[in-house]
Coordinates of C-alpha atoms in Angstrom, one line a residue:
M1 CA -26.9 16.8 26.4
N2 CA -25.6 19.5 24.1
N3 CA -27.2 22.8 23.3
F4 CA -28.1 24.1 19.8
N5 CA -24.7 25.8 19.3
Q6 CA -23.0 22.6 20.2
D7 CA -25.2 20.5 17.9
N8 CA -24.8 22.8 15.1
G9 CA -21.1 23.2 15.7
M10 CA -20.7 19.4 15.9
Q11 CA -22.4 19.1 12.6
K12 CA -20.1 21.7 11.0
R13 CA -17.0 20.1 12.6
M14 CA -18.0 16.7 11.3
L15 CA -18.5 18.0 7.8
I16 CA -15.3 19.9 7.9
M17 CA -13.5 16.8 9.3
T18 CA -14.9 14.7 6.5
L19 CA -13.8 17.2 3.8
V20 CA -10.3 17.5 5.4
V21 CA -10.0 13.7 5.5
F22 CA -11.1 13.6 1.8
I23 CA -8.6 16.2 0.8
F24 CA -5.9 14.6 2.8
F25 CA -6.3 11.3 0.9
I26 CA -6.3 13.2 -2.4
A27 CA -3.2 15.1 -1.5
Y28 CA -1.5 12.0 -0.2
E29 CA -2.2 10.1 -3.4
F30 CA -1.8 12.8 -6.0
L31 CA 0.2 15.7 -4.7
V32 CA 2.6 14.3 -2.1
L33 CA 5.6 13.0 -4.1
K34 CA 8.0 10.5 -2.5
P35 CA 11.3 12.2 -3.1
Q36 CA 14.3 11.6 -0.8
Q37 CA 16.6 14.5 -0.3
E38 CA 20.3 14.2 -1.3
E39 CA 21.5 14.6 2.2
K40 CA 19.2 11.8 3.4
L41 CA 20.4 9.5 0.6
K42 CA 24.0 10.2 1.6
Q43 CA 23.2 9.3 5.2
Q44 CA 21.4 6.1 4.1
E45 CA 24.4 5.1 2.0
I46 CA 26.7 5.6 5.0
A47 CA 24.4 3.5 7.1
K48 CA 24.4 0.8 4.5
Q49 CA 28.1 0.6 4.5
Q50 CA 28.1 0.1 8.2
K51 CA 25.6 -2.8 8.2
Q52 CA 26.8 -6.3 8.8
N53 CA 26.9 -8.3 5.6
A54 CA 25.7 -11.5 7.1
A55 CA 21.9 -11.7 7.2
P56 CA 20.1 -13.0 10.3
D57 CA 19.1 -16.6 10.6
V58 CA 15.5 -17.5 9.7
A59 CA 13.7 -19.7 12.1
T60 CA 11.8 -22.5 10.4
G61 CA 9.7 -25.5 11.3
D62 CA 12.4 -27.8 9.8
S63 CA 15.3 -29.0 11.8
M64 CA 17.7 -27.3 9.5
V65 CA 17.9 -23.5 9.6
Q66 CA 18.6 -21.8 6.2
N67 CA 20.5 -18.5 6.1
A68 CA 19.6 -15.6 3.8
P69 CA 22.0 -14.8 1.0
T70 CA 24.8 -12.5 1.9
K71 CA 25.6 -9.1 0.4
D72 CA 28.8 -10.7 -1.0
S73 CA 26.9 -13.0 -3.2
M74 CA 24.6 -10.2 -4.2
S75 CA 27.4 -7.9 -5.3
K76 CA 29.0 -10.6 -7.3
S77 CA 25.9 -11.1 -9.4
I78 CA 25.2 -7.4 -9.8
N79 CA 28.7 -6.9 -11.0
A80 CA 28.3 -9.7 -13.5
L81 CA 25.1 -8.3 -14.7
S82 CA 26.0 -4.6 -15.0
S83 CA 29.5 -5.1 -16.4
K84 CA 28.1 -6.4 -19.6
S85 CA 24.6 -5.9 -21.1
I86 CA 22.7 -9.0 -22.2
G87 CA 22.9 -9.3 -26.0
K88 CA 21.4 -11.7 -28.5
A89 CA 24.6 -13.8 -28.3
D90 CA 23.9 -14.4 -24.6
I91 CA 20.5 -15.9 -25.2
I92 CA 20.5 -19.7 -25.2
T93 CA 16.7 -20.4 -25.2
T94 CA 13.8 -18.5 -26.5
I95 CA 10.3 -19.6 -25.4
T96 CA 7.2 -18.5 -27.3
T97 CA 3.8 -18.9 -25.6
A98 CA 0.4 -17.6 -26.7
K99 CA 0.9 -14.6 -24.5
N100 CA 4.6 -13.8 -24.3
S101 CA 8.1 -14.4 -25.4
I102 CA 10.7 -15.4 -22.8
E103 CA 14.4 -15.2 -23.3
I104 CA 16.8 -17.2 -21.2
D105 CA 20.4 -16.1 -21.0
K106 CA 23.6 -18.2 -20.6
L107 CA 23.5 -17.7 -16.8
G108 CA 20.1 -19.4 -16.6
R109 CA 18.2 -16.2 -16.0
V110 CA 15.2 -14.7 -17.6
A111 CA 16.8 -12.0 -19.7
Q112 CA 13.6 -10.5 -21.0
V113 CA 9.8 -11.1 -21.3
T114 CA 8.0 -9.5 -24.2
L115 CA 4.2 -9.4 -24.0
L116 CA 2.7 -10.5 -27.3
E117 CA -1.0 -9.6 -27.0
P118 CA -1.8 -6.5 -29.1
K119 CA -3.2 -4.4 -26.2
Y120 CA 0.1 -4.4 -24.4
K121 CA 2.0 -1.7 -26.3
D122 CA 4.1 1.2 -25.1
E123 CA 3.7 4.8 -26.2
E124 CA 5.8 4.2 -29.3
G125 CA 3.6 1.3 -30.4
N126 CA 6.1 -1.4 -29.5
Q127 CA 5.2 -4.6 -27.6
I128 CA 5.9 -4.1 -23.9
K129 CA 9.0 -5.5 -22.4
L130 CA 9.0 -6.1 -18.6
F131 CA 12.6 -5.6 -17.7
E132 CA 15.3 -3.0 -18.1
A133 CA 19.0 -3.5 -18.3
D134 CA 21.2 -3.9 -15.2
Q135 CA 18.5 -5.2 -12.9
L136 CA 18.2 -8.4 -11.0
R137 CA 16.7 -11.0 -13.4
P138 CA 14.2 -13.7 -12.5
L139 CA 15.4 -17.3 -11.8
E140 CA 19.0 -16.2 -11.0
V141 CA 20.6 -18.6 -8.6
R142 CA 22.8 -17.6 -5.7
F143 CA 24.8 -20.1 -3.6
A144 CA 25.4 -19.8 0.1
N145 CA 29.0 -21.0 -0.5
T146 CA 30.8 -17.9 -1.7
D147 CA 33.4 -19.9 -3.7
I148 CA 30.7 -21.9 -5.5
N149 CA 28.7 -18.7 -6.1
N150 CA 31.7 -16.9 -7.6
K151 CA 32.4 -19.7 -10.0
A152 CA 28.7 -20.0 -10.9
F153 CA 28.8 -16.6 -12.5
E154 CA 31.7 -17.7 -14.7
V155 CA 30.1 -20.9 -16.1
A156 CA 27.5 -20.8 -18.8
Y157 CA 24.5 -23.1 -18.8
T158 CA 23.7 -25.5 -21.6
T159 CA 20.1 -26.1 -22.8
T160 CA 18.3 -29.0 -24.4
S161 CA 16.4 -26.7 -26.7
S162 CA 17.3 -23.3 -28.1
S163 CA 13.7 -22.6 -29.3
V164 CA 10.6 -23.7 -27.4
D165 CA 7.1 -23.4 -29.0
A166 CA 4.5 -23.5 -26.2
T167 CA 1.9 -21.6 -28.1
K168 CA -0.6 -24.5 -28.2
Q169 CA 0.5 -27.0 -25.6
P170 CA 2.9 -27.3 -22.7
Q171 CA 6.6 -27.9 -23.5
T172 CA 9.5 -29.1 -21.4
F173 CA 13.2 -28.4 -21.6
T174 CA 16.2 -28.4 -19.2
L175 CA 19.1 -26.1 -18.4
T176 CA 22.3 -27.5 -17.0
Q177 CA 25.3 -25.9 -15.3
N178 CA 28.5 -27.8 -14.4
I179 CA 30.4 -25.9 -11.6
D180 CA 33.5 -27.9 -11.1
G181 CA 31.6 -31.1 -10.8
L182 CA 28.6 -29.6 -9.0
I183 CA 25.7 -30.1 -11.4
L184 CA 22.8 -27.7 -11.2
T185 CA 19.7 -28.5 -13.4
K186 CA 16.6 -26.4 -14.1
D187 CA 13.7 -28.5 -15.5
F188 CA 11.1 -26.3 -17.1
T189 CA 7.5 -26.9 -18.1
V190 CA 6.1 -23.9 -20.0
Y191 CA 2.4 -23.4 -20.7
P192 CA 0.5 -21.6 -23.5
D193 CA -0.9 -19.0 -20.9
G194 CA 2.7 -17.9 -20.2
H195 CA 3.2 -19.4 -16.7
Y196 CA 5.8 -22.1 -15.9
D197 CA 6.6 -24.9 -13.5
L198 CA 10.3 -25.2 -12.5
K199 CA 12.3 -27.8 -10.5
V200 CA 15.8 -26.8 -9.6
K201 CA 18.2 -29.4 -8.3
T202 CA 21.9 -29.7 -7.4
S203 CA 23.9 -32.9 -7.5
Q204 CA 25.2 -32.3 -4.1
K205 CA 23.1 -30.9 -1.2
E206 CA 24.1 -27.3 -1.4
Q207 CA 22.1 -24.4 0.0
F208 CA 21.1 -21.9 -2.7
F209 CA 18.6 -19.2 -3.3
I210 CA 16.6 -18.4 -6.4
T211 CA 14.9 -15.1 -7.1
N212 CA 11.8 -13.9 -9.0
G213 CA 13.9 -10.8 -9.9
F214 CA 13.5 -7.1 -9.5
R215 CA 10.0 -5.9 -10.3
P216 CA 8.9 -5.0 -13.8
N217 CA 9.7 -1.4 -14.5
V218 CA 7.0 -0.6 -17.1
L219 CA 4.9 1.8 -15.0
A220 CA 6.2 2.6 -11.5
D221 CA 4.8 5.9 -10.5
M222 CA 3.8 7.9 -7.3
Y223 CA 0.1 7.0 -7.6
A224 CA 0.3 3.2 -7.1
D225 CA 2.3 1.0 -4.8
H226 CA 5.3 -0.9 -6.2
G227 CA 7.7 -3.3 -4.5
A228 CA 7.3 -6.8 -3.0
Y229 CA 4.2 -8.5 -1.8
V230 CA 4.0 -11.8 0.0
K231 CA 1.2 -14.0 1.1
L232 CA 1.6 -16.2 4.2
N233 CA 0.0 -19.5 5.0
D234 CA -2.4 -17.9 7.4
G235 CA -3.8 -15.7 4.5
T236 CA -2.2 -12.5 5.6
M237 CA -0.5 -10.2 3.1
E238 CA 2.5 -8.0 3.7
L239 CA 3.7 -5.3 1.4
T240 CA 7.3 -3.9 1.3
S241 CA 7.4 -0.8 -0.9
D242 CA 10.3 0.3 -2.9
E243 CA 12.8 2.5 -1.0
K244 CA 11.5 1.2 2.3
L245 CA 13.6 -1.8 3.0
E246 CA 16.6 -1.0 5.2
K247 CA 17.6 -4.5 6.3
V248 CA 17.0 -8.1 5.4
K249 CA 13.5 -9.3 6.1
S250 CA 12.8 -13.0 6.2
Y251 CA 9.7 -15.1 6.2
T252 CA 8.7 -18.7 6.5
G253 CA 5.4 -20.3 5.5
I254 CA 5.0 -18.3 2.3
K255 CA 2.5 -19.1 -0.5
F256 CA 3.8 -16.6 -3.0
V257 CA 6.1 -13.7 -3.4
S258 CA 5.4 -11.0 -6.0
N259 CA 7.6 -8.1 -7.1
F260 CA 5.4 -5.7 -9.0
D261 CA 4.8 -2.2 -10.5
R262 CA 1.4 -0.7 -11.2
Y263 CA 0.2 -3.2 -13.7
Y264 CA 2.8 -6.0 -14.0
A265 CA 4.4 -8.6 -11.7
T266 CA 6.9 -11.4 -11.6
V267 CA 5.6 -14.1 -9.2
I268 CA 6.9 -17.3 -7.6
Y269 CA 4.3 -19.4 -6.0
N270 CA 3.7 -22.8 -4.4
F271 CA 0.3 -23.6 -2.8
K272 CA 1.2 -27.2 -1.9
N273 CA 4.5 -26.7 -0.1
S274 CA 5.2 -23.4 1.6
M275 CA 8.4 -21.5 0.9
Q276 CA 10.9 -19.7 2.9
I277 CA 12.1 -16.3 1.5
S278 CA 14.3 -13.4 2.3
L279 CA 13.8 -9.8 1.1
M280 CA 17.2 -8.1 0.7
P281 CA 17.6 -4.3 0.0
D282 CA 19.5 -3.2 -3.1
N283 CA 21.5 0.0 -3.0
N284 CA 18.3 2.1 -3.1
D285 CA 16.5 0.1 -0.4
N286 CA 14.3 -1.6 -2.9
P287 CA 13.2 -5.2 -2.0
Q288 CA 14.8 -8.1 -3.8
S289 CA 13.2 -11.5 -3.2
F290 CA 15.1 -14.8 -2.7
V291 CA 13.5 -18.2 -2.2
H292 CA 15.6 -20.5 0.0
A293 CA 16.4 -24.1 -1.1
L294 CA 18.6 -26.9 0.1
G295 CA 19.6 -29.3 -2.6
E296 CA 16.4 -28.9 -4.6
I297 CA 13.1 -27.0 -4.9
D298 CA 10.1 -26.8 -7.1
F299 CA 7.6 -24.1 -7.7
S300 CA 5.5 -22.3 -10.3
G301 CA 6.0 -18.8 -11.7
Y302 CA 4.3 -16.1 -13.7
M303 CA 5.7 -12.9 -15.3
G304 CA 3.2 -10.6 -16.9
P305 CA 0.1 -8.4 -16.4
K306 CA -1.8 -8.5 -13.2
N307 CA -5.0 -9.4 -15.1
F308 CA -7.6 -10.7 -12.6
N309 CA -9.0 -13.5 -14.7
D310 CA -5.6 -14.7 -15.9
L311 CA -4.4 -14.9 -12.3
K312 CA -7.6 -16.6 -11.1
A313 CA -7.2 -19.2 -13.9
L314 CA -3.8 -20.2 -12.4
N315 CA -5.1 -20.2 -8.9
P316 CA -7.8 -18.1 -7.2
E317 CA -5.4 -17.1 -4.4
L318 CA -3.1 -15.5 -7.0
T319 CA -5.7 -12.7 -7.4
D320 CA -4.2 -11.4 -4.1
V321 CA -1.2 -10.3 -6.2
I322 CA -3.4 -7.3 -7.2
E323 CA -2.9 -4.8 -4.4
Y324 CA -5.6 -2.2 -3.7
G325 CA -4.1 -0.5 -0.7
W326 CA -5.9 0.5 2.5
F327 CA -9.4 -0.2 1.0
T328 CA -8.7 -3.7 -0.4
F329 CA -11.5 -5.2 1.7
I330 CA -13.9 -3.0 -0.3
A331 CA -12.0 -2.6 -3.6
K332 CA -11.6 -6.3 -4.3
P333 CA -15.2 -7.3 -4.1
M334 CA -16.1 -4.1 -5.9
F335 CA -13.9 -5.1 -8.8
T336 CA -15.5 -8.5 -8.9
F337 CA -18.9 -6.9 -9.1
L338 CA -17.6 -4.5 -11.8
Q339 CA -16.5 -7.5 -13.8
F340 CA -19.9 -9.0 -13.4
V341 CA -21.6 -5.8 -14.6
H342 CA -19.1 -5.5 -17.5
S343 CA -19.9 -9.0 -18.7
Y344 CA -23.4 -7.6 -19.5
V345 CA -22.6 -4.0 -20.4
G346 CA -19.5 -4.6 -22.5
N347 CA -18.0 -1.2 -22.0
W348 CA -16.0 -0.2 -18.9
G349 CA -17.2 3.5 -19.0
W350 CA -20.9 2.5 -19.0
T351 CA -20.1 -0.1 -16.4
I352 CA -18.9 2.6 -14.1
V353 CA -22.1 4.6 -14.8
V354 CA -24.2 1.5 -13.9
L355 CA -22.1 0.9 -10.8
T356 CA -22.7 4.5 -9.7
I357 CA -26.4 4.1 -10.1
I358 CA -26.4 0.9 -8.1
I359 CA -24.4 2.5 -5.3
K360 CA -26.8 5.4 -5.2
L361 CA -29.8 3.0 -5.0
I362 CA -28.1 1.1 -2.1
L363 CA -27.4 4.4 -0.2
Y364 CA -30.7 6.0 -1.2
P365 CA -32.5 5.3 2.1
L366 CA -29.7 6.9 4.1
S367 CA -29.2 9.7 1.6
Y368 CA -32.9 10.4 1.6
K369 CA -33.1 10.7 5.4
G370 CA -30.0 13.0 5.4
M371 CA -31.6 15.3 2.8
V372 CA -34.9 15.4 4.6
S373 CA -33.1 16.2 7.9
M374 CA -31.4 19.1 6.2
Q375 CA -34.7 20.4 4.9
K376 CA -36.2 20.1 8.3
L377 CA -33.4 21.9 9.9
K378 CA -33.7 24.7 7.3
D379 CA -37.5 25.0 8.2
L380 CA -36.8 24.9 11.9
A381 CA -34.0 27.5 11.7
P382 CA -36.3 30.4 12.9
K383 CA -37.6 28.3 15.9
M384 CA -34.1 27.2 16.8
K385 CA -33.1 30.9 16.7
E386 CA -35.9 31.8 19.0
I387 CA -35.0 29.1 21.5
Q388 CA -31.3 30.2 21.4
V389 CA -32.3 33.8 22.2
K390 CA -34.9 32.9 24.8
Y391 CA -32.7 30.6 26.8
K392 CA -29.3 32.3 26.1
D393 CA -28.5 32.4 29.8
D394 CA -29.7 28.8 30.6
K395 CA -27.8 26.4 28.4
Q396 CA -29.4 23.3 30.0
K397 CA -32.9 24.5 29.1
Q398 CA -31.8 25.6 25.7
S399 CA -30.5 22.2 25.0
M400 CA -33.5 20.5 26.4
H401 CA -36.0 22.5 24.2
M402 CA -33.7 22.1 21.2
M403 CA -33.8 18.3 21.6
E404 CA -37.6 18.4 22.0
L405 CA -37.9 20.4 18.8
Y406 CA -35.7 17.9 16.9
K407 CA -37.7 15.0 18.3
K408 CA -41.1 16.6 17.5
H409 CA -40.2 17.3 13.9
G410 CA -37.9 14.2 13.3
A411 CA -34.8 16.3 12.5
N412 CA -31.3 15.0 12.9
P413 CA -28.5 17.6 12.9
M414 CA -26.0 14.9 11.9
G415 CA -28.1 13.4 9.2
G416 CA -26.6 15.4 6.4
C417 CA -23.1 14.2 7.1
L418 CA -23.6 10.5 7.1
P419 CA -24.0 10.0 3.3
L420 CA -20.8 11.9 2.7
L421 CA -18.9 9.9 5.2
L422 CA -20.1 6.7 3.6
Q423 CA -19.0 7.9 0.2
I424 CA -15.4 8.4 1.2
P425 CA -14.4 4.6 1.5
V426 CA -16.5 3.8 -1.6
F427 CA -14.7 6.6 -3.5
F428 CA -11.2 5.5 -2.6
A429 CA -12.1 1.8 -3.2
I430 CA -13.1 2.8 -6.8
Y431 CA -10.0 4.9 -7.1
R432 CA -7.8 1.9 -6.2
V433 CA -9.8 -0.4 -8.5
L434 CA -9.3 2.1 -11.4
L435 CA -5.6 2.7 -10.5
N436 CA -4.5 -0.9 -10.2
S437 CA -6.8 -2.9 -12.6
I438 CA -5.0 -3.4 -15.9
E439 CA -8.3 -4.4 -17.4
L440 CA -9.3 -0.7 -17.5
K441 CA -5.9 0.3 -19.1
G442 CA -6.7 1.4 -22.6
A443 CA -10.5 1.1 -22.0
E444 CA -12.3 3.7 -24.1
W445 CA -15.6 5.4 -23.3
I446 CA -17.0 8.1 -25.5
L447 CA -15.3 10.3 -28.2
W448 CA -12.4 11.8 -26.4
I449 CA -11.9 9.3 -23.5
H450 CA -9.5 6.7 -24.8
D451 CA -8.2 5.4 -21.5
L452 CA -10.3 5.4 -18.3
A453 CA -7.3 4.7 -16.2
E454 CA -5.7 8.0 -17.3
M455 CA -6.7 11.7 -16.8
D456 CA -9.1 13.3 -19.2
P457 CA -6.8 14.9 -21.8
Y458 CA -9.2 17.8 -22.4
F459 CA -10.3 18.2 -18.8
I460 CA -14.0 18.0 -19.9
L461 CA -15.1 15.5 -17.2
P462 CA -13.4 17.4 -14.3
I463 CA -15.1 20.7 -15.4
L464 CA -18.4 18.9 -15.6
M465 CA -17.8 17.4 -12.2
G466 CA -17.0 20.8 -10.8
A467 CA -20.1 22.4 -12.4
S468 CA -22.3 19.6 -11.0
M469 CA -20.8 20.0 -7.5
F470 CA -21.6 23.8 -7.8
I471 CA -25.2 23.1 -8.7
Q472 CA -25.5 20.5 -6.0
Q473 CA -24.2 23.0 -3.4
K474 CA -26.7 25.6 -4.6
I475 CA -29.8 23.5 -4.2
T476 CA -28.7 21.8 -0.9
P477 CA -30.1 23.5 2.2
N478 CA -27.4 25.3 4.2
T479 CA -27.8 26.1 7.9
M480 CA -24.4 27.6 8.4
Q481 CA -24.3 30.9 10.1
D482 CA -20.6 31.7 10.0
E483 CA -19.7 33.7 6.9
M484 CA -16.2 32.4 6.7
Q485 CA -17.4 28.8 6.7
K486 CA -19.8 29.7 3.9
K487 CA -17.1 31.2 1.8
I488 CA -14.9 28.1 2.3
F489 CA -17.7 25.8 1.2
Q490 CA -18.4 28.0 -1.8
M491 CA -14.8 27.5 -2.9
L492 CA -15.0 23.7 -2.7
P493 CA -16.2 23.1 -6.3
V494 CA -13.2 25.0 -7.6
I495 CA -10.8 23.1 -5.2
F496 CA -12.2 19.7 -6.1
T497 CA -12.2 20.6 -9.8
F498 CA -8.5 21.3 -9.5
F499 CA -7.8 18.0 -7.7
F500 CA -9.8 16.0 -10.3
L501 CA -7.9 17.4 -13.3
W502 CA -5.3 14.7 -12.7
F503 CA -7.6 11.9 -11.6
P504 CA -8.2 8.9 -13.8
A505 CA -11.1 9.7 -16.1
G506 CA -13.0 6.7 -14.8
L507 CA -12.9 8.0 -11.3
T508 CA -14.0 11.5 -12.4
L509 CA -16.8 9.9 -14.3
Y510 CA -18.0 8.1 -11.2
W511 CA -18.0 11.3 -9.1
F512 CA -19.7 13.3 -11.9
V513 CA -22.5 10.7 -12.3
N514 CA -22.8 10.5 -8.6
N515 CA -23.3 14.3 -8.4
V516 CA -25.9 14.2 -11.2
F517 CA -28.0 11.7 -9.4
T518 CA -27.6 13.5 -6.1
I519 CA -28.8 16.7 -7.8
A520 CA -31.9 14.9 -9.1
Q521 CA -32.6 13.4 -5.7
Q522 CA -32.1 16.7 -3.9
Y523 CA -34.2 18.6 -6.5
S524 CA -37.1 16.1 -6.0
I525 CA -37.0 16.4 -2.2
N526 CA -36.8 20.2 -2.5
K527 CA -40.0 20.1 -4.6
I528 CA -41.8 17.9 -2.1
F529 CA -41.0 20.3 0.8
E530 CA -42.1 23.3 -1.3
R531 CA -45.4 21.7 -1.9
Q532 CA -45.8 20.9 1.8
R533 CA -45.0 24.5 2.7
A534 CA -47.5 25.8 0.2
A535 CA -50.1 23.5 1.5
K536 CA -49.6 24.8 5.1
K537 CA -50.1 28.4 4.0

């Protein structure tokens, strides 16, 4: 049983710990860049040169074990790709769907995907293109046999159609490559929504690998994860971030593999027949994904925005392509609920306001108890001080009388911390939703807020949030005795305002509205206690 000092100290430590955890998360997400020093890069490059080129075998449920592609085959394709940029003359098939334009080059790869929907434009007003020059392209094929692989990059494909119009209904076409008598065919079915089915087959039973390409490079920043994401048959997900893959990593029993940036992904999936894949590092330790095949393989693919409804329409499991980080278990259902509210509200900004109110209502009973406990502790402060002085030499009696005082008046020294503790996972779940949901990209709210996924350009919301935090702090009972702790807490509105300057406007809006309702709640409780005190006089 703890004495008063211990109880009060525990409360302070819990609150300080909560704030430290909160600030740590903010610093991790927003202030801690992921640079790698030049010396470290040199050491990594030396280590790479010393690695064995051959990848480890992959154990499968089949009787035949398939090996991962070797670095020899990788370097061949990279040289072929980087030695000459892909020009218009290299494009043999152009596919137009209702949502994108897909260009296939003479090596049977997806040279470029251009998003056609008006909302997908870059800062210069041009339609967004998913891929940059000199990067691994989707649907590139590598052969395990090095001789065949080398020849494959010297032989152009032929196509049954140079222009495919799939804007209104599915269309089919075939690519063919003749490698000294070894015939490789790619049979495509392309759909108006932009996804495709593909069957790849060789005339002889050769082992080959096909990739979904390097991730789109439209928006890869420090705030969101980007790299490769796989889903296994047991439902588990595994993320391999860029610059984190030091050696080949292989999987069996895969439902999909996605290489992605903040808002866009290129995905290969098969929910009927599981796949075997290998992730191989490029020269910067970024993951490159290869699907294993022996003689033939079929799967489906998607290259475009990680829009929840679009992915769900293809297959509900594909919504797992959207990665929310540590708080996925809260963030994913929260986004689903946000979409439900948005279907009625019609504006994402006001949807966030409504969500905040709903969360406050759900947490109201606990918040109310916490605020009441703080008020009671404030009223009991003189009596607690008396007990502390009276039993200063007998800690056991001091603790006993303190607990009796708490019990008699229904006060809980930890009650004020619990609502704040609960807010932390909710806050970061909303942060992840706003950060990774392309639906909020370009979503306007009022006047100056033209994109809830980006920072407030005029810092109005962060300043309002800081002011509301200051007011909330002023009207909230404070039982702290230590002057240094008081000064630290008085600085928190300024510190948090600084952090929120670069937060997405939608997240700042959530925290500001949350503060406003907390102020209203605290003000009402303060008035109730004032009336009770007046009645006792």
